[in-house]
Structures are given as C-alpha cells and as structure tokens.
mmCIF file of C-alpha atoms and ligand atoms in Angstrom:
data_model
loop_
_atom_site.group_PDB
_atom_site.id
_atom_site.type_symbol
_atom_site.label_atom_id
_atom_site.label_comp_id
_atom_site.label_asym_id
_atom_site.label_seq_id
_atom_site.Cartn_x
_atom_site.Cartn_y
_atom_site.Cartn_z
ATOM 1 C CA MET A 1 1.893 -4.426 -26.190
ATOM 2 C CA ALA A 2 -0.993 -6.682 -25.129
ATOM 3 C CA GLU A 3 -4.177 -5.680 -27.032
ATOM 4 C CA LYS A 4 -6.433 -6.669 -24.186
ATOM 5 C CA ILE A 5 -5.699 -7.633 -20.586
ATOM 6 C CA GLU A 6 -7.297 -10.975 -19.739
ATOM 7 C CA LYS A 7 -4.606 -12.881 -17.884
ATOM 8 C CA VAL A 8 -2.866 -11.438 -14.858
ATOM 9 C CA ALA A 9 0.147 -12.908 -13.084
ATOM 10 C CA VAL A 10 1.052 -11.837 -9.545
ATOM 11 C CA VAL A 11 4.603 -12.437 -8.339
ATOM 12 C CA GLY A 12 4.942 -12.335 -4.550
ATOM 13 C CA MET A 13 1.756 -13.513 -2.815
ATOM 14 C CA GLY A 14 2.133 -11.898 0.608
ATOM 15 C CA ILE A 15 -0.189 -9.322 2.155
ATOM 16 C CA LEU A 16 -0.466 -7.164 -0.932
ATOM 17 C CA GLY A 17 0.028 -9.739 -3.680
ATOM 18 C CA ALA A 18 -2.719 -11.932 -2.226
ATOM 19 C CA GLN A 19 -5.170 -9.034 -2.251
ATOM 20 C CA ILE A 20 -4.250 -7.971 -5.766
ATOM 21 C CA ALA A 21 -4.757 -11.527 -7.004
ATOM 22 C CA VAL A 22 -8.147 -11.947 -5.314
ATOM 23 C CA GLN A 23 -9.319 -8.503 -6.379
ATOM 24 C CA ALA A 24 -8.419 -9.177 -10.029
ATOM 25 C CA ALA A 25 -10.048 -12.628 -9.917
ATOM 26 C CA CYS A 26 -13.224 -11.129 -8.427
ATOM 27 C CA TYR A 27 -13.435 -8.790 -11.382
ATOM 28 C CA GLY A 28 -13.202 -11.579 -13.936
ATOM 29 C CA TYR A 29 -9.505 -11.827 -14.726
ATOM 30 C CA GLN A 30 -7.719 -15.165 -15.006
ATOM 31 C CA VAL A 31 -5.140 -14.898 -12.268
ATOM 32 C CA CYS A 32 -2.087 -17.011 -11.605
ATOM 33 C CA GLY A 33 0.133 -16.337 -8.603
ATOM 34 C CA PHE A 34 3.673 -17.310 -7.726
ATOM 35 C CA ASP A 35 5.563 -16.974 -4.446
ATOM 36 C CA GLN A 36 8.932 -18.468 -3.644
ATOM 37 C CA VAL A 37 7.588 -19.586 -0.256
ATOM 38 C CA GLU A 38 4.875 -22.216 -0.379
ATOM 39 C CA GLY A 39 1.805 -21.325 1.677
ATOM 40 C CA SER A 40 2.313 -17.541 1.508
ATOM 41 C CA PHE A 41 -0.973 -16.955 -0.276
ATOM 42 C CA ALA A 42 -2.940 -19.157 2.129
ATOM 43 C CA LYS A 43 -1.440 -17.397 5.138
ATOM 44 C CA ALA A 44 -1.955 -13.868 3.816
ATOM 45 C CA SER A 45 -5.448 -14.470 2.478
ATOM 46 C CA GLN A 46 -6.596 -16.151 5.699
ATOM 47 C CA GLY A 47 -5.540 -13.126 7.747
ATOM 48 C CA LEU A 48 -7.285 -10.796 5.347
ATOM 49 C CA LEU A 49 -10.430 -12.883 5.389
ATOM 50 C CA GLN A 50 -10.551 -12.563 9.176
ATOM 51 C CA ALA A 51 -9.965 -8.799 8.960
ATOM 52 C CA LEU A 52 -12.730 -8.434 6.393
ATOM 53 C CA ALA A 53 -15.134 -10.505 8.502
ATOM 54 C CA ALA A 54 -14.236 -8.508 11.648
ATOM 55 C CA GLY A 55 -14.938 -5.278 9.773
ATOM 56 C CA GLY A 56 -18.486 -6.367 9.004
ATOM 57 C CA GLY A 57 -17.647 -7.935 5.638
ATOM 58 C CA LYS A 58 -18.190 -4.741 3.641
ATOM 59 C CA GLY A 59 -15.873 -2.535 1.657
ATOM 60 C CA PRO A 60 -16.163 -0.131 -1.259
ATOM 61 C CA VAL A 61 -14.505 -2.638 -3.552
ATOM 62 C CA MET A 62 -15.338 -6.090 -2.285
ATOM 63 C CA GLY A 63 -17.633 -7.714 0.249
ATOM 64 C CA LEU A 64 -16.940 -10.937 2.114
ATOM 65 C CA ALA A 65 -18.902 -13.168 -0.281
ATOM 66 C CA ALA A 66 -17.118 -11.754 -3.352
ATOM 67 C CA TRP A 67 -13.766 -12.088 -1.606
ATOM 68 C CA LYS A 68 -14.412 -15.772 -0.896
ATOM 69 C CA GLU A 69 -15.411 -16.341 -4.528
ATOM 70 C CA GLY A 70 -12.287 -14.574 -5.766
ATOM 71 C CA LEU A 71 -10.125 -16.663 -3.457
ATOM 72 C CA LYS A 72 -11.312 -19.864 -5.111
ATOM 73 C CA LYS A 73 -10.519 -18.572 -8.582
ATOM 74 C CA VAL A 74 -6.871 -17.657 -8.031
ATOM 75 C CA LYS A 75 -4.554 -20.300 -9.476
ATOM 76 C CA LEU A 76 -1.241 -20.922 -7.788
ATOM 77 C CA THR A 77 1.938 -22.344 -9.202
ATOM 78 C CA SER A 78 5.370 -23.093 -7.804
ATOM 79 C CA SER A 79 7.008 -22.031 -11.068
ATOM 80 C CA LEU A 80 7.564 -18.409 -12.064
ATOM 81 C CA GLU A 81 7.798 -19.539 -15.676
ATOM 82 C CA GLN A 82 4.309 -21.052 -15.531
ATOM 83 C CA ALA A 83 2.855 -18.073 -13.688
ATOM 84 C CA VAL A 84 3.845 -15.525 -16.323
ATOM 85 C CA ALA A 85 3.878 -17.778 -19.427
ATOM 86 C CA ASP A 86 0.747 -16.340 -21.029
ATOM 87 C CA ALA A 87 0.191 -13.210 -18.931
ATOM 88 C CA ASP A 88 -0.955 -9.906 -20.408
ATOM 89 C CA LEU A 89 -0.135 -8.072 -17.190
ATOM 90 C CA VAL A 90 2.388 -9.101 -14.526
ATOM 91 C CA ILE A 91 2.254 -7.394 -11.132
ATOM 92 C CA GLU A 92 5.271 -7.749 -8.872
ATOM 93 C CA ALA A 93 4.635 -7.578 -5.111
ATOM 94 C CA VAL A 94 7.848 -8.930 -3.552
ATOM 95 C CA PRO A 95 9.433 -7.160 -0.536
ATOM 96 C CA GLU A 96 10.522 -3.527 -0.761
ATOM 97 C CA ASN A 97 14.126 -3.924 -1.859
ATOM 98 C CA LEU A 98 15.486 -2.408 -5.052
ATOM 99 C CA GLU A 99 18.006 -5.132 -5.854
ATOM 100 C CA LEU A 100 15.413 -7.851 -5.308
ATOM 101 C CA LYS A 101 12.870 -6.071 -7.465
ATOM 102 C CA ARG A 102 15.394 -5.569 -10.276
ATOM 103 C CA LYS A 103 16.318 -9.258 -10.112
ATOM 104 C CA VAL A 104 12.667 -10.335 -10.193
ATOM 105 C CA PHE A 105 11.852 -7.938 -13.042
ATOM 106 C CA ALA A 106 14.757 -9.341 -15.103
ATOM 107 C CA GLN A 107 13.441 -12.884 -14.513
ATOM 108 C CA ILE A 108 9.885 -11.911 -15.420
ATOM 109 C CA ASP A 109 11.096 -10.062 -18.510
ATOM 110 C CA ALA A 110 12.894 -13.179 -19.738
ATOM 111 C CA LEU A 111 9.848 -15.423 -19.203
ATOM 112 C CA ALA A 112 6.750 -13.309 -19.955
ATOM 113 C CA PRO A 113 5.363 -12.855 -23.476
ATOM 114 C CA ALA A 114 6.836 -9.848 -25.293
ATOM 115 C CA PRO A 115 3.565 -7.847 -25.303
ATOM 116 C CA ALA A 116 2.984 -8.202 -21.543
ATOM 117 C CA ILE A 117 2.937 -5.105 -19.331
ATOM 118 C CA LEU A 118 5.095 -5.305 -16.177
ATOM 119 C CA ALA A 119 4.029 -3.403 -13.074
ATOM 120 C CA THR A 120 5.496 -2.998 -9.609
ATOM 121 C CA ASN A 121 3.386 -2.488 -6.516
ATOM 122 C CA SER A 122 6.324 -0.880 -4.698
ATOM 123 C CA SER A 123 5.363 1.640 -2.003
ATOM 124 C CA SER A 124 8.317 3.870 -2.696
ATOM 125 C CA ILE A 125 10.558 2.746 -5.559
ATOM 126 C CA PRO A 126 9.832 4.511 -8.844
ATOM 127 C CA ILE A 127 9.718 2.229 -11.867
ATOM 128 C CA SER A 128 12.509 4.285 -13.475
ATOM 129 C CA LYS A 129 14.908 2.543 -11.042
ATOM 130 C CA ILE A 130 13.673 -0.921 -12.054
ATOM 131 C CA GLU A 131 12.822 -0.617 -15.773
ATOM 132 C CA GLY A 132 16.495 -0.914 -16.841
ATOM 133 C CA ALA A 133 16.516 -4.521 -15.649
ATOM 134 C CA THR A 134 14.159 -5.321 -18.545
ATOM 135 C CA GLN A 135 14.244 -5.146 -22.325
ATOM 136 C CA ARG A 136 10.822 -3.438 -22.361
ATOM 137 C CA PRO A 137 11.020 -0.206 -20.327
ATOM 138 C CA GLN A 138 8.209 1.287 -22.405
ATOM 139 C CA GLN A 139 5.867 -1.412 -20.998
ATOM 140 C CA CYS A 140 6.807 -0.916 -17.334
ATOM 141 C CA LEU A 141 4.947 1.169 -14.756
ATOM 142 C CA ASN A 142 4.084 1.614 -11.093
ATOM 143 C CA LEU A 143 0.645 0.369 -10.070
ATOM 144 C CA HIS A 144 0.611 1.163 -6.372
ATOM 145 C CA PHE A 145 -2.294 -0.340 -4.445
ATOM 146 C CA TYR A 146 -3.338 0.919 -1.017
ATOM 147 C CA PHE A 147 -3.870 -1.343 1.968
ATOM 148 C CA PRO A 148 -6.373 -2.861 2.490
ATOM 149 C CA ILE A 149 -7.516 -2.991 -1.122
ATOM 150 C CA MET A 150 -11.051 -4.007 -0.159
ATOM 151 C CA GLY A 151 -11.345 -0.810 1.873
ATOM 152 C CA MET A 152 -9.168 1.644 -0.063
ATOM 153 C CA ASN A 153 -9.973 1.437 -3.743
ATOM 154 C CA LEU A 154 -7.176 3.722 -4.913
ATOM 155 C CA ILE A 155 -4.246 2.889 -7.192
ATOM 156 C CA ASP A 156 -1.416 5.292 -8.029
ATOM 157 C CA VAL A 157 -0.490 4.929 -11.694
ATOM 158 C CA MET A 158 2.974 6.303 -12.506
ATOM 159 C CA GLY A 159 5.250 5.818 -15.491
ATOM 160 C CA GLY A 160 9.043 5.678 -15.671
ATOM 161 C CA SER A 161 11.484 7.360 -18.000
ATOM 162 C CA GLN A 162 10.283 5.509 -21.095
ATOM 163 C CA THR A 163 6.759 4.301 -20.293
ATOM 164 C CA SER A 164 4.567 4.636 -23.380
ATOM 165 C CA GLU A 165 1.267 6.499 -23.335
ATOM 166 C CA GLN A 166 -0.387 3.242 -24.410
ATOM 167 C CA THR A 167 0.968 1.483 -21.295
ATOM 168 C CA MET A 168 -0.241 4.313 -19.039
ATOM 169 C CA GLN A 169 -3.705 4.202 -20.598
ATOM 170 C CA ALA A 170 -3.816 0.417 -20.234
ATOM 171 C CA GLY A 171 -2.849 0.772 -16.547
ATOM 172 C CA ILE A 172 -5.568 3.368 -15.962
ATOM 173 C CA ALA A 173 -8.226 1.319 -17.769
ATOM 174 C CA TRP A 174 -7.253 -1.853 -15.903
ATOM 175 C CA THR A 175 -7.401 -0.024 -12.568
ATOM 176 C CA ARG A 176 -10.962 1.093 -13.324
ATOM 177 C CA SER A 177 -11.890 -2.403 -14.489
ATOM 178 C CA ILE A 178 -11.193 -3.830 -11.015
ATOM 179 C CA GLY A 179 -13.333 -1.243 -9.214
ATOM 180 C CA CYS A 180 -10.475 1.057 -8.236
ATOM 181 C CA ILE A 181 -9.860 4.748 -8.790
ATOM 182 C CA PRO A 182 -6.684 5.528 -10.755
ATOM 183 C CA LEU A 183 -4.610 8.367 -9.284
ATOM 184 C CA LEU A 184 -2.541 9.471 -12.267
ATOM 185 C CA VAL A 185 0.908 10.720 -11.284
ATOM 186 C CA LYS A 186 1.916 12.818 -14.275
ATOM 187 C CA LYS A 187 5.567 13.273 -13.319
ATOM 188 C CA GLU A 188 7.637 10.947 -11.194
ATOM 189 C CA ILE A 189 7.517 11.903 -7.523
ATOM 190 C CA PHE A 190 8.511 10.074 -4.343
ATOM 191 C CA GLY A 191 5.352 8.957 -2.498
ATOM 192 C CA PHE A 192 3.022 9.066 -5.520
ATOM 193 C CA CYS A 193 -0.302 10.857 -4.998
ATOM 194 C CA PHE A 194 -2.238 10.034 -1.840
ATOM 195 C CA ASN A 195 0.705 8.538 0.089
ATOM 196 C CA ARG A 196 2.283 11.962 -0.137
ATOM 197 C CA ILE A 197 -0.791 13.712 1.217
ATOM 198 C CA TRP A 198 -0.996 11.259 4.126
ATOM 199 C CA ARG A 199 2.706 11.668 4.675
ATOM 200 C CA ALA A 200 2.423 15.483 4.887
ATOM 201 C CA VAL A 201 -0.191 15.020 7.624
ATOM 202 C CA LYS A 202 2.050 12.540 9.461
ATOM 203 C CA ARG A 203 5.138 14.733 9.321
ATOM 204 C CA GLU A 204 3.272 17.734 10.680
ATOM 205 C CA VAL A 205 1.418 16.004 13.509
ATOM 206 C CA LEU A 206 4.482 14.012 14.607
ATOM 207 C CA HIS A 207 6.468 17.207 15.043
ATOM 208 C CA MET A 208 3.605 19.033 16.764
ATOM 209 C CA TRP A 209 3.436 16.162 19.257
ATOM 210 C CA ALA A 210 7.180 15.480 19.649
ATOM 211 C CA ASP A 211 8.037 19.167 20.134
ATOM 212 C CA GLY A 212 5.342 19.512 22.793
ATOM 213 C CA PHE A 213 2.979 21.915 21.045
ATOM 214 C CA VAL A 214 -0.160 19.821 21.414
ATOM 215 C CA ASP A 215 -1.482 16.576 22.889
ATOM 216 C CA LEU A 216 -1.874 13.824 20.333
ATOM 217 C CA GLU A 217 -5.433 13.142 21.556
ATOM 218 C CA ASP A 218 -6.462 16.690 20.582
ATOM 219 C CA VAL A 219 -4.991 16.230 17.120
ATOM 220 C CA ASP A 220 -7.006 13.036 16.729
ATOM 221 C CA ARG A 221 -10.179 14.656 18.092
ATOM 222 C CA ALA A 222 -9.827 17.500 15.610
ATOM 223 C CA TRP A 223 -9.238 15.084 12.753
ATOM 224 C CA MET A 224 -12.212 12.924 13.713
ATOM 225 C CA VAL A 225 -14.549 15.924 13.830
ATOM 226 C CA PHE A 226 -13.104 17.406 10.637
ATOM 227 C CA THR A 227 -13.201 14.219 8.521
ATOM 228 C CA GLY A 228 -15.827 12.087 10.265
ATOM 229 C CA MET A 229 -13.321 9.232 10.517
ATOM 230 C CA PRO A 230 -13.447 6.892 13.560
ATOM 231 C CA TYR A 231 -9.785 7.644 14.451
ATOM 232 C CA GLY A 232 -7.209 10.325 13.872
ATOM 233 C CA PRO A 233 -3.668 10.279 12.429
ATOM 234 C CA PHE A 234 -2.122 8.907 15.645
ATOM 235 C CA GLY A 235 -4.702 6.125 15.891
ATOM 236 C CA LEU A 236 -4.078 5.282 12.239
ATOM 237 C CA MET A 237 -0.295 5.247 12.670
ATOM 238 C CA ASP A 238 -0.763 2.768 15.543
ATOM 239 C CA GLN A 239 -2.730 0.518 13.199
ATOM 240 C CA VAL A 240 -0.076 0.641 10.485
ATOM 241 C CA GLY A 241 2.747 -0.036 12.985
ATOM 242 C CA LEU A 242 5.160 2.577 14.319
ATOM 243 C CA ASP A 243 8.195 0.676 12.987
ATOM 244 C CA VAL A 244 6.713 0.906 9.485
ATOM 245 C CA ILE A 245 5.880 4.590 9.990
ATOM 246 C CA TYR A 246 9.382 5.315 11.240
ATOM 247 C CA ASN A 247 11.005 3.559 8.278
ATOM 248 C CA VAL A 248 8.775 5.323 5.778
ATOM 249 C CA GLU A 249 9.604 8.693 7.355
ATOM 250 C CA LEU A 250 13.294 7.800 7.193
ATOM 251 C CA SER A 251 13.012 6.999 3.503
ATOM 252 C CA TYR A 252 11.408 10.399 2.810
ATOM 253 C CA PHE A 253 14.283 11.980 4.720
ATOM 254 C CA GLY A 254 16.738 9.884 2.708
ATOM 255 C CA ASP A 255 15.141 11.146 -0.501
ATOM 256 C CA SER A 256 15.020 14.857 0.403
ATOM 257 C CA GLN A 257 17.895 15.206 2.921
ATOM 258 C CA ASP A 258 15.788 18.041 4.351
ATOM 259 C CA PRO A 259 16.288 18.097 8.168
ATOM 260 C CA ARG A 260 12.594 18.931 8.578
ATOM 261 C CA ASP A 261 11.840 15.479 7.125
ATOM 262 C CA ARG A 262 13.841 13.633 9.784
ATOM 263 C CA PRO A 263 11.451 11.574 11.962
ATOM 264 C CA PRO A 264 11.388 12.804 15.583
ATOM 265 C CA GLU A 265 13.605 11.113 18.152
ATOM 266 C CA ALA A 266 10.555 10.525 20.334
ATOM 267 C CA LEU A 267 9.151 8.247 17.623
ATOM 268 C CA GLN A 268 12.453 6.407 17.302
ATOM 269 C CA ALA A 269 12.472 5.885 21.085
ATOM 270 C CA MET A 270 9.008 4.319 20.957
ATOM 271 C CA VAL A 271 10.142 1.938 18.224
ATOM 272 C CA GLU A 272 13.248 0.975 20.211
ATOM 273 C CA ARG A 273 11.094 0.276 23.287
ATOM 274 C CA GLY A 274 8.914 -2.015 21.168
ATOM 275 C CA HIS A 275 5.881 0.258 21.427
ATOM 276 C CA LEU A 276 4.803 -0.355 17.861
ATOM 277 C CA GLY A 277 1.061 0.278 18.146
ATOM 278 C CA PHE A 278 -1.807 -2.164 17.786
ATOM 279 C CA LYS A 279 0.400 -5.190 17.051
ATOM 280 C CA THR A 280 2.331 -4.911 20.337
ATOM 281 C CA GLY A 281 -0.551 -3.631 22.461
ATOM 282 C CA LYS A 282 1.048 -0.241 23.038
ATOM 283 C CA GLY A 283 1.786 2.710 20.824
ATOM 284 C CA PHE A 284 0.332 6.185 20.971
ATOM 285 C CA TYR A 285 -2.651 4.426 22.568
ATOM 286 C CA ASP A 286 -3.054 1.219 24.608
ATOM 287 C CA TYR A 287 -4.771 -1.790 23.008
ATOM 288 C CA PRO A 288 -7.146 -3.565 22.657
ATOM 289 C CA ASN A 289 -9.232 -0.656 23.972
ATOM 290 C CA PRO A 290 -7.661 2.560 22.692
ATOM 291 C CA ALA A 291 -8.937 5.777 24.281
ATOM 292 C CA TYR A 292 -10.223 7.112 20.953
ATOM 293 C CA LYS A 293 -12.874 4.372 21.007
ATOM 294 C CA ASP A 294 -14.208 5.540 24.396
ATOM 295 C CA PRO A 295 -17.668 7.046 24.104
ATOM 296 C CA GLY A 296 -16.374 10.126 25.989
ATOM 297 C CA PHE A 297 -13.373 10.740 23.688
ATOM 298 C CA LEU A 298 -15.449 13.190 21.695
ATOM 299 C CA PRO A 299 -17.897 15.167 23.823
ATOM 300 C CA PRO A 300 -21.509 14.129 23.251
ATOM 301 C CA ALA A 301 -23.628 16.432 21.137
ATOM 302 C CA GLY A 302 -25.327 19.130 23.199
ATOM 303 C CA PRO A 303 -29.018 20.042 23.135
ATOM 304 C CA ALA A 304 -28.505 22.367 20.160
ATOM 305 C CA ALA A 305 -27.547 19.388 17.990
ATOM 306 C CA SER A 306 -31.103 18.088 17.974
ATOM 307 C CA ASP A 307 -32.655 21.399 16.766
HETATM 308 N N1 NAD B 401 1.866 -3.815 3.190
HETATM 309 C C1 NAD B 401 1.407 -2.663 2.728
HETATM 310 O O1 NAD B 401 0.635 -1.946 3.383
HETATM 311 C C2 NAD B 401 1.753 -2.230 1.307
HETATM 312 C C3 NAD B 401 0.957 -1.275 0.666
HETATM 313 C C4 NAD B 401 1.248 -0.929 -0.659
HETATM 314 C C5 NAD B 401 2.337 -1.486 -1.295
HETATM 315 N N2 NAD B 401 3.130 -2.394 -0.644
HETATM 316 C C6 NAD B 401 4.273 -2.943 -1.363
HETATM 317 O O2 NAD B 401 3.956 -4.268 -1.795
HETATM 318 C C7 NAD B 401 5.150 -5.055 -1.842
HETATM 319 C C8 NAD B 401 4.929 -6.294 -1.013
HETATM 320 O O3 NAD B 401 4.627 -5.926 0.316
HETATM 321 P P1 NAD B 401 3.846 -6.909 1.296
HETATM 322 O O4 NAD B 401 3.443 -6.085 2.462
HETATM 323 O O5 NAD B 401 2.822 -7.700 0.548
HETATM 324 O O6 NAD B 401 5.059 -7.872 1.729
HETATM 325 P P2 NAD B 401 4.990 -9.404 2.242
HETATM 326 O O7 NAD B 401 6.279 -9.611 2.922
HETATM 327 O O8 NAD B 401 3.710 -9.659 2.957
HETATM 328 O O9 NAD B 401 4.959 -10.256 0.875
HETATM 329 C C9 NAD B 401 6.051 -10.398 0.016
HETATM 330 C C10 NAD B 401 6.009 -11.801 -0.564
HETATM 331 O O10 NAD B 401 7.000 -11.903 -1.579
HETATM 332 C C11 NAD B 401 7.551 -13.208 -1.511
HETATM 333 N N3 NAD B 401 8.838 -13.195 -2.201
HETATM 334 C C12 NAD B 401 10.040 -12.778 -1.743
HETATM 335 N N4 NAD B 401 10.963 -12.897 -2.708
HETATM 336 C C13 NAD B 401 10.340 -13.435 -3.788
HETATM 337 C C14 NAD B 401 10.775 -13.805 -5.087
HETATM 338 N N5 NAD B 401 12.035 -13.644 -5.476
HETATM 339 N N6 NAD B 401 9.844 -14.313 -5.943
HETATM 340 C C15 NAD B 401 8.563 -14.493 -5.551
HETATM 341 N N7 NAD B 401 8.102 -14.163 -4.326
HETATM 342 C C16 NAD B 401 8.983 -13.630 -3.464
HETATM 343 C C17 NAD B 401 7.629 -13.510 -0.030
HETATM 344 O O11 NAD B 401 7.703 -14.896 0.207
HETATM 345 C C18 NAD B 401 6.327 -12.885 0.471
HETATM 346 O O12 NAD B 401 5.275 -13.830 0.489
HETATM 347 C C19 NAD B 401 6.273 -4.147 -1.328
HETATM 348 O O13 NAD B 401 6.944 -3.571 -2.410
HETATM 349 C C20 NAD B 401 5.537 -3.082 -0.543
HETATM 350 O O14 NAD B 401 6.239 -1.852 -0.520
HETATM 351 C C21 NAD B 401 2.843 -2.796 0.642
#
C-alpha cells in the first residue's frame, strides 16, 4: 500500500468530484481529475463558486479565496490512464449506479499503481459490493463526503469485507489532512454515520406530516429553536430536492423492506406534480421567499429575553 499519500486522482468530476478535487488541492495534494464528459469540472465548479460567494464566502473548511486557489491547482486530463497513472489515492465519484461503479473500479484497478488506495464516494453503496471488481479489495474503502464539502466537513470512513486496518488508518489520516472530520463506521451499515441520523429525522417528520399529526411549519420551528439552525428538516429537504429525498427514502425501504420505511404517498404525489423544492420554486415552501425566512416565522423574543 502507498507509504504516503501525495497524489490524488478523482474520477467523475461532477458536483461532488469537483469539490473533492478542489478541497484536496487546497490542502496541498497534487490532484488530477478525469471525467468522461469534457467541461464537467468547469460546470460543476462554477456553480459551486457562485454558491460559495452567495453564502458569504465562508465555510468551516474553505473560504472563497482558498477555493479559487484550489481550483487553479487541479489538473485535468481526458485520459483515465493518465489521471490514475501515479496516484496514491483514487477517489471515484461517478453517478450512483452499482454496475457503473464496478466497471469504473475494474478500469481504475487495471491502470493505477499496485499500492494505490481506491475509494468510492457513493452515498449508499457499500464498498463490499464494489471491491470484488478489483484485485486489491484490502485497499478499497468508502470515503463518503457530505455536500457541500466547504460547509460540511464530515467524511464517513467505512471498510468492506477485506479492507486492511492500514487502509482504514490511511483513510482516516487523509480525511483529517484535508480539514475534515472522519466518522469511522466500524461495521458496514446502510447510510453510514450521519446520513443515517439525518435519515431517522426525515423518516419521522415525513410521517408526522403526511399522517396529519402536525403542521410541517411547527416541526421546522421546533427544530430551529432546538438546534439554532436557520431552517428545519422540511426547509432542508426542499433545498436537497424532493425527488432526491424520495429516492433516498425508497432505497432505505429497499434495503430494510420494513413498511415503516416506505416514503409517504403524499411525498410521492409532490414529486409527481413537479413540486421538488427550491429548484422548481415549490416544495414544502414557496421560493424564492420561503416562509421560514420571514421575520415573524419564529416569534420575536419577549421582554424577558433582555434580562
Ligand atoms: N450530490 C450529493 O449531494 C452527493 C453527496 C455525497 C455523495 N454523492 C455521491 O457522489 C457520486 C457522484 O454524485 P454527483 O452528485 O457528483 O453526480 P454528478 O452527476 O454531478 O457527477 C457525476 C460525474 O461523473 C461523470 N461520469 C459518468 N460516468 C463516468 C465514467 N465512466 N468515467 C468518468 N466519469 C464519469 C459524469 O460525466 C459526471 O460529471 C455519487 O455516487 C453520489 O451518490 C453525492
């Protein structure tokens, strides 16, 4: 296995791959990226740059100036062979499809140096389902980044059926070296660490709303007061996209086959109507001015608050 990680290859330079590449470059790694579609990196990184600027240019991991510097340092190539030729760590970030990921892992395995570690950024597929496509299952692992990386410096680190302790430790150390917090998943579990916590919240609040127990605005008010966040679970689901939320819930249901995991029909109906949240202007809230941003959404502090 690679003694030291210096060179990182990213395969798939869309929304996540672009961020991973820039993040690693910002923290001093030599990064080379490959995407089968020319221009993917430019498109994804431009959108992210705008989002970072709109958010005030600050994040726990990376500010706007560092992001721009990192952008310049990422090398791009139109050849997978070149991208991984001398990599110590290869991170795959192609679309969420098992067959595609297995195909890409087999290609990377054939082209990357023998000591290189191979990681997938999959949101849901455990590496144990991909590792068999390679000749080096002991050097394969899940490194699951959260979106957006510049605002959510968490990475789930999870091994497969044969991942060596050395590979796990290298994954944890590398995560820390790029300013992120490793969330070690000690045994394989669908949803990793924090995704599963967020998912438990989603499942509960979706059913409370769909079965008519509470108004979604009250759930969000409670969450905002409890956590100090500027939105609640329903506001956040609108930002992610209700089609994405629905599909993720379906995949949890597919994994467990527990009827309580089935996403509510009311959510499915919203998706079918095209009410997908922020991106379509309508979801649980209306955009661009969702009610949870109204000054009156949370009652103003009373006189006792200034004591
Ligand atoms: N978007 C998120 O919030 C998020 C968060 C965490 C993890 N992920 C995971 O990251 C992975 C990528 O997601 P994304 O949102 O960046 O998707 P995306 O569609 O934005 O990017 C995928 C990129 O892969 C490229 N690609 C497709 N096939 C390829 C191939 N054979 N070789 C090289 N490049 C190829 C595409 O051209 C595209 O640019 C998925 O596994 C997803 O589950 C996504």
